[in-house]
């Protein structure tokens, strides 16, 4: 059984504010260790219940956050940016299940550091008219490759979100959201137990299922009109509101590639403190 872990950082143990996840800060250096600890706990549970190979795909920001030197020696790690499938790179390699570790709520919703791809310029994303977090988008891509979502971890808001897009997944709440920048956190020793147990329990659902391929529509709303104007220069992307764009794609893989371009163009259009 081959399992993939898509490892994001905002939903990791103890993370509550910007400096915890921004590369180069003192806090980031601290939370890299806790993040790696979450991943290792999950790896241990997967191997304990029959996994034969675990690929960890770094999915946060620079995608160079986990400490390879501290990683469980049985796993492999995909690190670095500019991967064609981004957070889901590796989902097309024949894996039998995927873990969404350290995930968070989507843009426009309550949750610790909630956002969808861009930290604060996007106010909402919709997949086929349904509000979409990164988890929902990535679950749709997993379905396209016949890969079940086994575990989702993060704050309570992320787990509430996952109950809808991955109702059979094991959910691990490592902290309780108080505000965007505050949470009631469990210490690493306790979250490690929860993550290992959930990962082990989830292995009874591992195994590829029927692939689900269908056309999709994604709409994105920004916090400023010029970002929508910038994104609308992309072929197939249409400005459908003052701050909103939309596009159609034949499948989820193509939809996510287009979404990456939309977010990259919008991020490049941000000008200092005025956005």
XYZ file of C-alpha atoms in Angstrom, residues 3-271:
269
model
C 0.211 6.446 0.643
C 0.771 10.130 -0.056
C 0.747 12.910 2.548
C -0.059 16.421 1.323
C 1.482 18.456 4.140
C 0.369 22.044 4.687
C 1.540 24.115 7.651
C -1.221 26.475 8.816
C -3.098 23.559 10.361
C -0.068 22.052 12.097
C 0.236 21.653 15.857
C 0.533 25.001 17.657
C 0.506 27.272 14.604
C -1.600 30.393 15.208
C -0.160 33.400 13.417
C 1.824 34.733 10.481
C 5.372 34.394 11.797
C 4.772 30.722 12.592
C 4.596 29.895 8.876
C 6.674 32.569 7.087
C 10.083 31.202 6.022
C 13.031 32.911 7.668
C 11.424 34.006 10.929
C 12.499 32.721 14.317
C 9.000 31.366 14.929
C 9.046 29.516 11.603
C 12.233 27.733 12.618
C 10.492 26.620 15.813
C 7.351 25.421 14.075
C 9.245 23.550 11.386
C 10.086 21.062 14.132
C 6.473 20.755 15.262
C 5.321 20.430 11.647
C 7.846 17.655 11.043
C 6.661 15.995 14.248
C 3.065 15.937 12.945
C 4.253 14.351 9.698
C 6.335 11.741 11.524
C 3.442 10.785 13.793
C 1.245 10.266 10.744
C 3.918 8.247 8.935
C 4.274 5.975 11.961
C 0.545 5.252 12.064
C 0.423 4.501 8.346
C 3.320 2.050 8.489
C 1.952 0.432 11.649
C -1.194 -0.532 9.733
C 0.243 -1.813 6.481
C 1.639 1.027 4.389
C 4.677 -0.069 2.409
C 5.632 3.325 0.987
C 4.826 6.881 2.126
C 5.515 9.928 -0.023
C 5.339 13.281 1.760
C 4.617 16.194 -0.582
C 5.454 19.567 0.954
C 2.473 21.795 0.248
C 3.112 25.043 2.135
C 4.419 28.338 0.700
C 8.065 27.795 -0.350
C 7.433 24.046 -0.023
C 10.779 23.821 1.787
C 9.657 23.733 5.413
C 9.940 20.173 6.696
C 13.224 19.032 8.204
C 14.457 16.182 6.015
C 17.135 15.278 8.551
C 14.416 14.616 11.140
C 11.988 12.797 8.838
C 11.039 9.180 9.583
C 13.589 7.160 7.630
C 10.935 4.926 6.077
C 9.323 7.794 4.150
C 10.288 9.818 1.076
C 9.821 13.570 0.742
C 9.019 15.706 -2.305
C 10.250 19.197 -1.525
C 10.476 22.434 -3.500
C 8.197 24.567 -5.647
C 7.027 24.610 -9.264
C 5.431 21.182 -9.256
C 2.779 20.702 -11.968
C 0.127 19.492 -9.499
C 1.352 21.674 -6.618
C -0.136 20.496 -3.305
C -1.246 17.264 -4.954
C 1.930 16.374 -6.821
C 2.224 12.595 -6.639
C -1.503 11.865 -6.684
C -1.031 10.558 -10.230
C 1.705 8.082 -9.261
C -0.541 5.161 -8.310
C -0.940 5.875 -4.602
C -3.675 4.069 -2.662
C -4.676 6.902 -0.353
C -3.889 10.494 0.555
C -3.631 12.319 3.886
C -4.362 16.041 4.108
C -2.135 17.078 7.017
C -2.083 20.566 8.528
C -5.002 21.829 6.443
C -7.112 24.917 7.190
C -10.455 26.520 6.382
C -10.964 28.357 3.110
C -11.001 32.031 2.208
C -14.016 33.875 3.575
C -14.523 31.471 6.496
C -13.567 31.437 10.159
C -10.445 29.467 10.979
C -6.839 29.830 12.053
C -5.023 31.503 9.129
C -7.932 30.602 6.841
C -7.317 31.284 3.145
C -7.336 29.620 -0.256
C -3.933 29.730 -1.945
C -3.327 33.475 -1.544
C -3.027 34.561 2.066
C -5.408 37.534 1.940
C -6.214 38.741 -1.581
C -8.847 36.064 -2.261
C -12.147 36.432 -0.413
C -13.836 33.351 -1.833
C -13.454 30.387 -4.193
C -16.288 28.270 -5.586
C -16.011 24.844 -7.179
C -19.142 24.076 -9.201
C -21.026 26.734 -7.182
C -19.931 25.284 -3.813
C -17.590 27.327 -1.547
C -14.207 25.638 -1.809
C -11.248 25.404 0.517
C -7.911 23.976 -0.568
C -9.126 20.712 0.931
C -12.232 20.597 -1.252
C -10.253 21.440 -4.381
C -7.637 18.803 -3.602
C -10.248 16.165 -2.728
C -11.823 16.684 -6.154
C -8.445 16.082 -7.754
C -7.892 12.957 -5.647
C -11.267 11.632 -6.830
C -10.162 12.148 -10.414
C -7.322 9.686 -9.814
C -9.407 7.248 -7.773
C -7.549 7.997 -4.543
C -9.504 8.136 -1.258
C -8.840 10.863 1.303
C -7.872 8.915 4.422
C -7.173 11.592 7.047
C -7.641 15.353 7.385
C -5.946 17.239 10.227
C -6.062 20.896 11.235
C -8.129 23.141 13.482
C -11.787 22.430 14.263
C -12.942 24.636 11.369
C -10.821 22.665 8.892
C -12.262 19.428 10.226
C -15.819 20.775 10.001
C -15.122 21.637 6.362
C -13.737 18.153 5.684
C -16.872 16.475 7.004
C -18.575 17.679 3.827
C -15.931 17.028 1.144
C -14.397 13.864 2.697
C -17.121 12.404 4.951
C -15.419 9.025 5.387
C -11.996 10.420 6.320
C -10.554 10.286 9.823
C -10.517 13.819 11.274
C -7.863 15.060 13.691
C -8.464 18.367 15.467
C -5.102 19.592 16.764
C -6.411 22.985 17.913
C -9.652 24.868 18.444
C -10.050 28.175 16.608
C -10.633 31.240 18.785
C -9.895 33.761 16.036
C -7.854 34.013 12.860
C -4.716 34.406 14.993
C -5.556 32.525 18.188
C -6.393 28.943 19.109
C -6.622 26.539 22.018
C -3.808 24.142 21.167
C -2.986 20.602 22.203
C 0.696 19.913 22.955
C 2.737 17.864 20.460
C 2.713 14.707 22.586
C -1.085 14.599 22.446
C -1.457 15.534 18.782
C 1.129 12.885 17.877
C -1.024 10.228 19.521
C -4.143 11.456 17.730
C -2.431 11.621 14.340
C -0.827 8.193 14.646
C -4.079 6.598 15.751
C -6.119 8.201 12.978
C -3.562 7.265 10.331
C -3.542 3.662 11.510
C -7.338 3.466 11.591
C -7.612 4.993 8.124
C -5.622 2.265 6.414
C -8.673 0.005 6.281
C -9.986 2.383 3.585
C -6.794 2.511 1.550
C -7.027 1.225 -1.998
C -7.797 2.868 -5.298
C -11.434 3.299 -6.227
C -13.258 4.188 -9.425
C -11.928 7.375 -10.978
C -14.353 10.290 -11.166
C -13.637 12.612 -14.084
C -16.030 15.411 -14.967
C -15.909 19.027 -16.209
C -15.614 21.671 -13.506
C -16.130 25.394 -13.065
C -14.102 27.504 -10.664
C -14.943 31.070 -9.678
C -12.627 33.309 -7.658
C -13.454 36.546 -5.853
C -10.695 39.001 -4.922
C -10.567 41.880 -2.469
C -9.887 44.451 -5.220
C -11.103 45.005 -8.769
C -7.651 45.304 -10.354
C -6.820 41.725 -9.353
C -9.864 40.417 -11.208
C -8.892 42.572 -14.202
C -5.369 41.166 -14.143
C -6.597 37.548 -13.976
C -9.099 38.098 -16.779
C -6.316 38.550 -19.343
C -5.727 34.791 -19.142
C -7.357 32.947 -22.072
C -10.549 31.120 -20.958
C -10.833 33.280 -17.802
C -13.770 35.703 -17.803
C -14.406 38.637 -15.484
C -17.953 38.051 -14.255
C -18.120 40.748 -11.583
C -16.201 43.757 -10.349
C -13.941 41.547 -8.223
C -14.814 38.086 -9.553
C -13.575 35.828 -12.356
C -14.630 32.404 -13.537
C -13.498 29.684 -15.927
C -14.456 26.194 -17.076
C -12.184 23.180 -17.491
C -12.697 19.666 -18.884
C -11.415 17.981 -15.708
C -10.087 18.811 -12.247
C -6.424 18.547 -13.187
C -6.840 21.198 -15.867
C -9.016 23.284 -13.546
C -6.299 23.347 -10.884
C -3.603 24.223 -13.390
C -5.715 27.176 -14.518
C -6.423 28.131 -10.908
C -2.677 28.218 -10.191
C -2.202 30.633 -13.094
C -5.052 32.845 -11.871
C -3.554 33.073 -8.379
C -0.035 33.692 -9.709
C -1.186 36.538 -11.969
C -3.253 38.077 -9.169
C -0.365 37.847 -6.707
C 1.880 39.601 -9.218
C -0.630 42.446 -9.516
C -0.466 43.310 -5.811
C 1.274 46.656 -5.233
